[in-house]
Short mmCIF file of C-alpha atoms in Angstrom, two decimals:
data_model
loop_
_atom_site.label_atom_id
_atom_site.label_comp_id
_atom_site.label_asym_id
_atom_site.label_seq_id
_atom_site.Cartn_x
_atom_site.Cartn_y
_atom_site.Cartn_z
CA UNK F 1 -28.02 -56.48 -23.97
CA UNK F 2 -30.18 -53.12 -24.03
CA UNK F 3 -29.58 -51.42 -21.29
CA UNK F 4 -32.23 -49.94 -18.75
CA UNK F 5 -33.71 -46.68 -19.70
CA UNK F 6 -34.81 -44.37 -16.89
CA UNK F 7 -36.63 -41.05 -16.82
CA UNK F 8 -35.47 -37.75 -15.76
CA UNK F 9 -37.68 -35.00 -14.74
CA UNK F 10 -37.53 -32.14 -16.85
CA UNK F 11 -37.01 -28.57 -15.41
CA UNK F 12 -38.40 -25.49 -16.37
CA UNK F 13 -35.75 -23.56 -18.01
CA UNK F 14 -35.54 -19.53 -17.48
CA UNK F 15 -36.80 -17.90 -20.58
CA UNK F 16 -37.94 -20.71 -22.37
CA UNK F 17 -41.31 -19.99 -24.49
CA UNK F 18 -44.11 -21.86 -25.38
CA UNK F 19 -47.18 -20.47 -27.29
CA UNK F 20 -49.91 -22.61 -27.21
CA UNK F 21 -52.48 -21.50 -29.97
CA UNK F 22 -56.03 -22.27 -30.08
CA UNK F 23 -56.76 -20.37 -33.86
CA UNK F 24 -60.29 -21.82 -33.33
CA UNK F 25 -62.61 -23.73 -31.06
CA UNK F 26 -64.67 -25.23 -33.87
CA UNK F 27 -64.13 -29.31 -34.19
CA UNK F 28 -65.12 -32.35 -36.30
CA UNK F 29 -65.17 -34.98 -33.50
CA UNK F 30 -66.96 -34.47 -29.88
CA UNK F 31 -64.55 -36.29 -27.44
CA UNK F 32 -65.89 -36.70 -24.49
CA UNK F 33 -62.81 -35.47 -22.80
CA UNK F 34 -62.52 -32.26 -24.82
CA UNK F 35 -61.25 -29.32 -22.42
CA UNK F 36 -62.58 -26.91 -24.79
CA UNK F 37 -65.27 -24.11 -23.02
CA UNK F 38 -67.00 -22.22 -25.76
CA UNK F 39 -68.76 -20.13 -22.66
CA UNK F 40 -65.20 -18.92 -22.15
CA UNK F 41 -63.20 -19.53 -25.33
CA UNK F 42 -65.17 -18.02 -27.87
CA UNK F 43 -67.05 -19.72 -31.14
CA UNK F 44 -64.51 -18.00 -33.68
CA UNK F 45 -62.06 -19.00 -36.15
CA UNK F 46 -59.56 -16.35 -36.09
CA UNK F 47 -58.73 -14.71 -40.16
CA UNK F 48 -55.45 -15.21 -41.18
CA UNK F 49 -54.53 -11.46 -40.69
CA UNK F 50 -55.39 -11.53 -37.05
CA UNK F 51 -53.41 -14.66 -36.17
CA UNK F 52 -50.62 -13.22 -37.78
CA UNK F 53 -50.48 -9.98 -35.60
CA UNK F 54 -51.07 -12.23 -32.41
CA UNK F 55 -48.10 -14.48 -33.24
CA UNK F 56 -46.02 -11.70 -33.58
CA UNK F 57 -46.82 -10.38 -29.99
CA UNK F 58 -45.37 -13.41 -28.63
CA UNK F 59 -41.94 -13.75 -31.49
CA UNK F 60 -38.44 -13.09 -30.17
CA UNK F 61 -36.51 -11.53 -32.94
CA UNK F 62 -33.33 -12.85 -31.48
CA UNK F 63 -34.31 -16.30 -29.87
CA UNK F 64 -36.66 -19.12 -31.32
CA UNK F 65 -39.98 -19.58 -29.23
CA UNK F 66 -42.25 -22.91 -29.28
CA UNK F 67 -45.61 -22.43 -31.16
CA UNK F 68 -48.24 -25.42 -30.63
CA UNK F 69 -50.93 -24.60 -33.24
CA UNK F 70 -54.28 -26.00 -31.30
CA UNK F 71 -58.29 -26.00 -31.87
CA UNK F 72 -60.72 -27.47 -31.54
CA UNK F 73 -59.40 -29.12 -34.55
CA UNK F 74 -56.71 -27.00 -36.32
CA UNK F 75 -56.19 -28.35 -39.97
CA UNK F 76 -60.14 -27.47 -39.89
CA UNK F 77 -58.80 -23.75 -40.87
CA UNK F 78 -58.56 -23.08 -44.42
CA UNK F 79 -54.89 -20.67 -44.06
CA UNK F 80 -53.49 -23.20 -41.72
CA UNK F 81 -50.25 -23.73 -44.31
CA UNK F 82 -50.35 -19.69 -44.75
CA UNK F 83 -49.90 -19.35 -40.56
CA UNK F 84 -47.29 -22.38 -40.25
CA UNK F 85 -45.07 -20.34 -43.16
CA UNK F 86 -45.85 -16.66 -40.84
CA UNK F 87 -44.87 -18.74 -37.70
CA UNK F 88 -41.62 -20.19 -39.00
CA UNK F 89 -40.34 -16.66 -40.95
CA UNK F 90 -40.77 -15.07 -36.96
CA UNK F 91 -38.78 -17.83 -35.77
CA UNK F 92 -41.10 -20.08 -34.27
CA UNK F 93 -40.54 -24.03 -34.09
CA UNK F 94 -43.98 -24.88 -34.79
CA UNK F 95 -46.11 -28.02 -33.87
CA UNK F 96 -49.64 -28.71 -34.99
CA UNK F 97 -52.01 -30.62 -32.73
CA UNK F 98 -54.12 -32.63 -34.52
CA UNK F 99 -57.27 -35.18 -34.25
CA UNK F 100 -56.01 -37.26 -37.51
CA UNK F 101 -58.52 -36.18 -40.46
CA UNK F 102 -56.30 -33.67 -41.75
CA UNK F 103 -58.48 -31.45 -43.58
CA UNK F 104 -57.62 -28.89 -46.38
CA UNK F 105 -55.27 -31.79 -47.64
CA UNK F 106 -53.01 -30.68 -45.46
CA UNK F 107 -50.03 -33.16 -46.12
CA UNK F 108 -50.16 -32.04 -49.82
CA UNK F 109 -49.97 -28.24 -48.97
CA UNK F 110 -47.13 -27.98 -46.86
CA UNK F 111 -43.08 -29.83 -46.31
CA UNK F 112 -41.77 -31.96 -43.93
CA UNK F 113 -39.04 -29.07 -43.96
CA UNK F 114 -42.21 -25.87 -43.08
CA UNK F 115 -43.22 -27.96 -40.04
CA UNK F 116 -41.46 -29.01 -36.68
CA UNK F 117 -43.69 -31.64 -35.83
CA UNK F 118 -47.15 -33.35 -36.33
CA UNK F 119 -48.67 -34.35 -33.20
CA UNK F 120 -51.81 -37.09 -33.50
CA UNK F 121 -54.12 -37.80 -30.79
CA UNK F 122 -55.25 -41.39 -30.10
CA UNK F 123 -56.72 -42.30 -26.83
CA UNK F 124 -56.35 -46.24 -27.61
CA UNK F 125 -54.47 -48.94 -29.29
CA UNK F 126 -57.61 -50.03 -31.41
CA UNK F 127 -60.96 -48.82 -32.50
CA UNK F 128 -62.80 -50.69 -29.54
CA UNK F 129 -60.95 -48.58 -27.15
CA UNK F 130 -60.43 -45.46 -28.59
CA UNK F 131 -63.64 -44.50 -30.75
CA UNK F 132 -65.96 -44.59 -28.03
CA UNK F 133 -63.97 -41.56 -26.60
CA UNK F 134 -62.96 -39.86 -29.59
CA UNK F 135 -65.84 -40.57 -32.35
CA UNK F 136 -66.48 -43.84 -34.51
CA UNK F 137 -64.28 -44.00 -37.69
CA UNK F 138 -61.61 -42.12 -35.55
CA UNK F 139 -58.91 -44.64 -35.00
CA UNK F 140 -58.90 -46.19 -38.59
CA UNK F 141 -58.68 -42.26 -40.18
CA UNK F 142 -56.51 -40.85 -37.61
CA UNK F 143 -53.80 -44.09 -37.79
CA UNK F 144 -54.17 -44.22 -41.41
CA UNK F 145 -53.24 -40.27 -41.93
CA UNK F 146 -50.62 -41.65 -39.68
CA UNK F 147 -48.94 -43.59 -41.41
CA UNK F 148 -48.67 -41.39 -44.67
CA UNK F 149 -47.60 -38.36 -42.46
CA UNK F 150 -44.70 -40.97 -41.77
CA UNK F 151 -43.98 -42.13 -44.91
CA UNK F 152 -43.61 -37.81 -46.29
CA UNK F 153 -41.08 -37.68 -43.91
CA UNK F 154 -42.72 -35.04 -41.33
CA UNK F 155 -41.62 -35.88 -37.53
CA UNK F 156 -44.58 -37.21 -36.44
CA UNK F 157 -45.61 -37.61 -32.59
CA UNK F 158 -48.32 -39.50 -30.68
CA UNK F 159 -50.45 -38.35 -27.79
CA UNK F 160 -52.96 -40.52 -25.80
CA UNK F 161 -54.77 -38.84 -22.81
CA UNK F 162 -54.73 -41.34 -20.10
CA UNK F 163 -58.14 -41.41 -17.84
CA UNK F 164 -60.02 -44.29 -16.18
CA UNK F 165 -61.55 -44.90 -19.12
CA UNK F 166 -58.25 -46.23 -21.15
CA UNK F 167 -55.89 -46.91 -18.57
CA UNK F 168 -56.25 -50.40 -18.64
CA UNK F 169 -54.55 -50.50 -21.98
CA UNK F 170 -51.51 -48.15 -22.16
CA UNK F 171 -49.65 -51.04 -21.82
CA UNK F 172 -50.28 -52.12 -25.80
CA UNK F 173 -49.48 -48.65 -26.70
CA UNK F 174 -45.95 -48.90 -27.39
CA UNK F 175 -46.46 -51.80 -29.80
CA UNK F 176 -48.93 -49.50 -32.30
CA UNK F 177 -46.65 -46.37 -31.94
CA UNK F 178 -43.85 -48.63 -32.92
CA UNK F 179 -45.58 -50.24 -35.51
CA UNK F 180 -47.20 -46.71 -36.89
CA UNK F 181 -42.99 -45.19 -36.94
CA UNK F 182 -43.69 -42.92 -34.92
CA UNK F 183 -40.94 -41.68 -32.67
CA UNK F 184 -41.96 -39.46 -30.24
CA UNK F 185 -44.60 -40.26 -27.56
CA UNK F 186 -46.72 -38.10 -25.25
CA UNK F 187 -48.78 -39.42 -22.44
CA UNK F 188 -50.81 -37.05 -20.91
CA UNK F 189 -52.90 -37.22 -17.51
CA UNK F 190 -57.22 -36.41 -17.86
CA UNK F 191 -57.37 -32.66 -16.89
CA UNK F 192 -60.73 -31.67 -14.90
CA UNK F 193 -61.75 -28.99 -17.55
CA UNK F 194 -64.38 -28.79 -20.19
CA UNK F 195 -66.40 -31.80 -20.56
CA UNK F 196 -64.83 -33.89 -17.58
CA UNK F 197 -65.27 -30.62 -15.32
CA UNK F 198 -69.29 -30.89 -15.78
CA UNK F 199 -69.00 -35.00 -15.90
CA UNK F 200 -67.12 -34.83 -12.72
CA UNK F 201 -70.37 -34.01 -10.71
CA UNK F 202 -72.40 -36.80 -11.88
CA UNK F 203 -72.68 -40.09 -10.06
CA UNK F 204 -70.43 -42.88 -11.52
CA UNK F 205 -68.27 -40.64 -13.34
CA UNK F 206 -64.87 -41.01 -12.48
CA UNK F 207 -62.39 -39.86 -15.28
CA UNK F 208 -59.45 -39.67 -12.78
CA UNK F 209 -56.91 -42.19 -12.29
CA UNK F 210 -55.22 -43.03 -8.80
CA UNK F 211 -51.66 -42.49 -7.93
CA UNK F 212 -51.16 -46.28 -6.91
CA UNK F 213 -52.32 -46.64 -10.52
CA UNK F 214 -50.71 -44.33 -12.28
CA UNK F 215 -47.08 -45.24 -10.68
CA UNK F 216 -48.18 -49.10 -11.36
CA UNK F 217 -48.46 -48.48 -14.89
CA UNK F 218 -47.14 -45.57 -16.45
CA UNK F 219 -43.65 -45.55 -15.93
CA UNK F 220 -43.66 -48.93 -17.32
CA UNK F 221 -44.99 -48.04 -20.56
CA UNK F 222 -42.85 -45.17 -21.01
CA UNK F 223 -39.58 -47.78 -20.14
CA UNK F 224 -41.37 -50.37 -22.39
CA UNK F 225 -41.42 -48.03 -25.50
CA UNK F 226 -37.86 -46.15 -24.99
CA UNK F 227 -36.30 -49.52 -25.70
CA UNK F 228 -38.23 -49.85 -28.91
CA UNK F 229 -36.45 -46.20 -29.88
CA UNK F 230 -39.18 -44.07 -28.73
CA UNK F 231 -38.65 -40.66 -26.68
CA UNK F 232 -41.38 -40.44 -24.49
CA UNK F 233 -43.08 -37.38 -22.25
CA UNK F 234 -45.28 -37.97 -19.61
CA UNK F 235 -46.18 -35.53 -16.95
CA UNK F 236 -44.78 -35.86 -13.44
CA UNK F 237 -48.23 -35.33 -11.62
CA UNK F 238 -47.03 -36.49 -8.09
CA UNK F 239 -43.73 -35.15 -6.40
CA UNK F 240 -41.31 -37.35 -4.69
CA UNK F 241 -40.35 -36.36 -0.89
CA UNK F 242 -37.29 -35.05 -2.36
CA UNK F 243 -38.82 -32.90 -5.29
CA UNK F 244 -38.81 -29.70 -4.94
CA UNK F 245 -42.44 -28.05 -5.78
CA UNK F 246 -41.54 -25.55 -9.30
CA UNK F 247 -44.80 -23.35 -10.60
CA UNK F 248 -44.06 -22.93 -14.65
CA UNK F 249 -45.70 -19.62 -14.39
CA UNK F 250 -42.89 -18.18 -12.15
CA UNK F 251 -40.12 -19.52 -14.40
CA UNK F 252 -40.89 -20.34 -17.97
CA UNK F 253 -42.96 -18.01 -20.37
CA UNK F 254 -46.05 -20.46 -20.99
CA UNK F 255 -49.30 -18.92 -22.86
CA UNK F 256 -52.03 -20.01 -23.59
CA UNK F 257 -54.23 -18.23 -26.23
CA UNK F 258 -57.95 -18.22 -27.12
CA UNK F 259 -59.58 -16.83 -30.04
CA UNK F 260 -61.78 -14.76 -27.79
CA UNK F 261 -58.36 -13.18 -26.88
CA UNK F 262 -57.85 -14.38 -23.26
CA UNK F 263 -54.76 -15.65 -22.26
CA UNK F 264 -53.50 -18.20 -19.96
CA UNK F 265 -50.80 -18.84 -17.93
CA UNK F 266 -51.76 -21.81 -16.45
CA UNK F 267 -54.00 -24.86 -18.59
CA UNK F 268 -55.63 -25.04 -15.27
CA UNK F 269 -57.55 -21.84 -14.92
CA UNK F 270 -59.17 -22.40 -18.61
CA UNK F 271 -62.69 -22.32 -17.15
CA UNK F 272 -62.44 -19.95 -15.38
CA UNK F 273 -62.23 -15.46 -16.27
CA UNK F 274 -58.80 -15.07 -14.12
CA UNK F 275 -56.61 -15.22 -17.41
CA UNK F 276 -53.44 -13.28 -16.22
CA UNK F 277 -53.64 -11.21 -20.04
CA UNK F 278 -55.58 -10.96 -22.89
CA UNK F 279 -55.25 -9.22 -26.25
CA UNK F 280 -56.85 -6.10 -27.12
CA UNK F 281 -56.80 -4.39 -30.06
CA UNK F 282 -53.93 -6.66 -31.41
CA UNK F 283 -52.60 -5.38 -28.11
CA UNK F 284 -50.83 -7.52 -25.25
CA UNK F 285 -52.28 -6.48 -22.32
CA UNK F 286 -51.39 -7.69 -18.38
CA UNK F 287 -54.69 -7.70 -16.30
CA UNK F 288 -55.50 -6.38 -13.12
CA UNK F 289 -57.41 -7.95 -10.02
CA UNK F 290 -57.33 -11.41 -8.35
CA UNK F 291 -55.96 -13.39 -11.49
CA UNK F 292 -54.18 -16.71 -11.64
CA UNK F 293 -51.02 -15.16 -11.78
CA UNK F 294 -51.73 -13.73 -8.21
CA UNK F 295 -51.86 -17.64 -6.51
CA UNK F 296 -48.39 -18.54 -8.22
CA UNK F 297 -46.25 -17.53 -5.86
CA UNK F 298 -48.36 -19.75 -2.87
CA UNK F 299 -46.33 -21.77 -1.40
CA UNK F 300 -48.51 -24.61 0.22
CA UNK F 301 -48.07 -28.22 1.30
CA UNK F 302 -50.49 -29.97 -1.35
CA UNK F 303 -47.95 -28.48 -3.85
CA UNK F 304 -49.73 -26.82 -7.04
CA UNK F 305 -51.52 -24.27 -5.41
CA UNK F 306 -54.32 -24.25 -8.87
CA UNK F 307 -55.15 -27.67 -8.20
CA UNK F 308 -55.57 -27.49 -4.82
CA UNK F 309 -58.37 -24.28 -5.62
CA UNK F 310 -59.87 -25.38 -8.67
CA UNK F 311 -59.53 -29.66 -8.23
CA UNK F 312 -59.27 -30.46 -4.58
CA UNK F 313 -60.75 -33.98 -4.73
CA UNK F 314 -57.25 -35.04 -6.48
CA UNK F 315 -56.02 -35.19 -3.11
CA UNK F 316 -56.18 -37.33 -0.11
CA UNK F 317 -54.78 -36.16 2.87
CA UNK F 318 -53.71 -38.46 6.55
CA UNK F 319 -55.21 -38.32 9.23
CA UNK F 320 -52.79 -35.18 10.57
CA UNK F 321 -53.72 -32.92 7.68
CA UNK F 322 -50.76 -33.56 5.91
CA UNK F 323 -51.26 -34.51 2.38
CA UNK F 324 -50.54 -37.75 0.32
CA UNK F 325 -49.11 -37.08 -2.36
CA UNK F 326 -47.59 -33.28 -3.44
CA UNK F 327 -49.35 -32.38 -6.69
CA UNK F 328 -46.36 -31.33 -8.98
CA UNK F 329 -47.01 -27.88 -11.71
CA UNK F 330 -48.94 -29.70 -14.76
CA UNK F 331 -46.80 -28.64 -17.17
CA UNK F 332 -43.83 -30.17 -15.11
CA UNK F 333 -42.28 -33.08 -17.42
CA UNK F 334 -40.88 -36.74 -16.89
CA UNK F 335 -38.44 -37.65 -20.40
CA UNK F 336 -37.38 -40.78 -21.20
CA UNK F 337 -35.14 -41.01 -24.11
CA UNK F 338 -34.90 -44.09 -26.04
CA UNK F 339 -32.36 -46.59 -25.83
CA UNK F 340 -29.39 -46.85 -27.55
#
C-alpha cells in the first residue's frame, strides 16, 4: 500500500537567493490575470549586454543563486540561449518561465544539460477551461511544446494559477500533469496585481478564492498528485494558530527585477514606486524614503503586513477585531514530495 503523503511548510533559509528576472514585459498572449504593469515596469526588452551586467550584480562567486528568467513572455527574446549560457558560467541554477509557444526554437538552441528547469503555465486541464484565461490555441500549443520539452529530456515543471475562475477543476490537474511527464508541480494563489488589481473594482469580479475553499480543495490535489510521483509547491497563504508569521524580505535575499530597473523585494508592492532598489547605471543601488522594505519589520495580527496595506479585503475579521485567518509571507511555501 502507498503510504500517505503530507506537506511540510517550507522555511525561508538565511542567505538563500532568488533572482526573479523580468528581461522584458512584451508578450504573445493577454491573460487576463497577467500581473504585468507597463505604467511601472517599463515597455523594453533589455539587449543582451545589459542583462548580462545586471545578472552579475546579483552572482555569488562562491555560492550558487536561483535565477527565474520571466517576461512577459521570455523565449520572445531573441539572446535568450546567449543569457541562460551567461547565467549558468556565474553560477546561477536557472529556470525559464514560460507561456508554452517557445519562440526562437528554443528547444533546438539550447541542452537539457544548459538549463535547470522549464516551467509551463496552464491555468486548466483542457482548452474549455484554460483558453478563455490564457488565449485560444493556448492549451493545445502550450501542452504540445510540453510534451517534446519532455521527451529532450529538460526537467520540465507545471504551474496553474488558481482563482475563482478555475478552481472548480484543480482536482483533474494531477491526471494531465501525470499524463504530460511532468514531475514537478506548482500551484499558485491569484495575486491582486496587474489586470486583477483594476478588475477587482468592478462589480461581479471576484478573482479571489475563499479560505474554506482553498483548504477544501487544494491540499487534496497536491496529496492526489504526490502519489502519482509528483513534487508539488503550493503557497501556504493562511497560517495555522501555531505558525509563526516569517516576512521573506527579512530572511531570504528575494529580488525582483524589471527592465525599467526597479527592484522588488516583495511580488506584492509591483504596482506600486516603493521598490526597496533599483539599478542605475548598471549600478545596485538601495533607495531611500518610505519603501516596502520599511513595513517588513511590522509586526501585526493580520500577519503579512503588505497585504494587509495594499489587499485588505483578503481578510475577514470577528466581531472583536481579531482577524480570521493570519495571512502568511507570499512567498512562504507548502512541499509535498511524492510518494515512494
Amino acid at each position: 500500500m502507498m503510504q500517505d503523503v503530507q506537506a511540510r511548510t517550507v522555511g525561508f533559509r538565511p542567505g538563500e537567493r532568488n533572482v526573479f528576472f523580468h528581461i522584458l514585459t512584451a508578450c504573445n498572449l493577454r491573460c487576463r490575470h497577467c500581473y504585468i504593469n507597463t505604467a511601472e515596469h517599463g515597455t523594453c526588452t533589455l539587449p543582451l549586454e545589459t542583462v548580462t551586467k545586471w545578472l552579475a550584480l546579483f552572482a555569488r562567486p562562491g555560492k550558487e543563486s536561483n535565477l527565474i528568467l520571466l517576461g512577459g513572455e521570455p523565449t520572445l527574446h531573441p539572446d535568450l540561449p546567449a543569457i541562460i549560457r551567461a547565467a549558468k558560467a556565474m553560477r546561477y541554477a536557472v529556470t525559464v518561465d514560460s507561456n508554452g509557444y517557445l519562440f526562437h526554437d528554443l528547444l533546438d538552441k539550447i541542452t537539457p544539460q544548459e538549463l535547470d528547469y522549464l516551467s509551463f503555465s496552464l491555468d486548466g486541464p483542457d482548452a474549455a477551461v484554460n483558453d478563455p484565461i490564457r488565449g485560444q490555441g493556448s492549451f493545445e500549443v502550450c501542452t504540445g511544446n510540453i510534451r517534446r520539452a519532455v521527451a529532450a529530456g529538460f526537467n520540465t515543471s507545471l504551474i496553474y494559477t488558481v482563482s475563482a475562475l478555475n478552481i472548480n477543476h484543480l482536482a483533474r490537474m494531477p491526471t494531465l500533469v501525470e499524463d504530460l511527464g511532468v514531475k514537478r508541480f506548482f500551484i499558485q494563489v491569484i495575486g491582486l496585481r496587474g489586470k486583477p488589481a483594476h478588475e477587482a473594482a468592478a462589480p461581479g469580479r471576484n478573482w479571489q478564492v475563499n479560505p474554506e475553499e482553498w483548504f477544501a480543495t487544494v491540499p487534496q490535489v497536491a496529496a492526489d498528485a504526490a502519489k502519482r510521483g509528483i513534487h508539488v509547491i503550493y503557497p501556504k497563504v493562511y497560517l495555522k494558530a501555531a505558525d509563526r508569521f516569517e516576512c521573506a524580505g527579512m530572511v531570504a535575499e528575494n529580488y525582483f527585477i524589471f527592465p525599467n530597473g526597479r527592484v522588488y523585494q516583495c511580488p506584492l508592492c509591483e504596482d506600486y514606486p516603493i521598490h526597496s532598489y533599483s539599478i542605475e547605471n548598471d549600478l545596485f543601488v538601495h533607495r531611500q524614503g518610505l519603501n516596502e522594505d520599511r513595513f517588513f519589520p511590522l509586526n501585526i495580527p493580520e500577519g503579512c503586513v503588505m497585504n494587509r496595506l495594499l489587499q485588505p479585503d483578503n481578510i475577514s475579521y470577528r466581531e472583536d477585531g481579531s482577524p480570521l485567518h493570519r495571512i502568511s509571507c507570499c512567498l512562504l511555501k507548502e512541499e509535498v514530495l511524492p510518494a515512494q
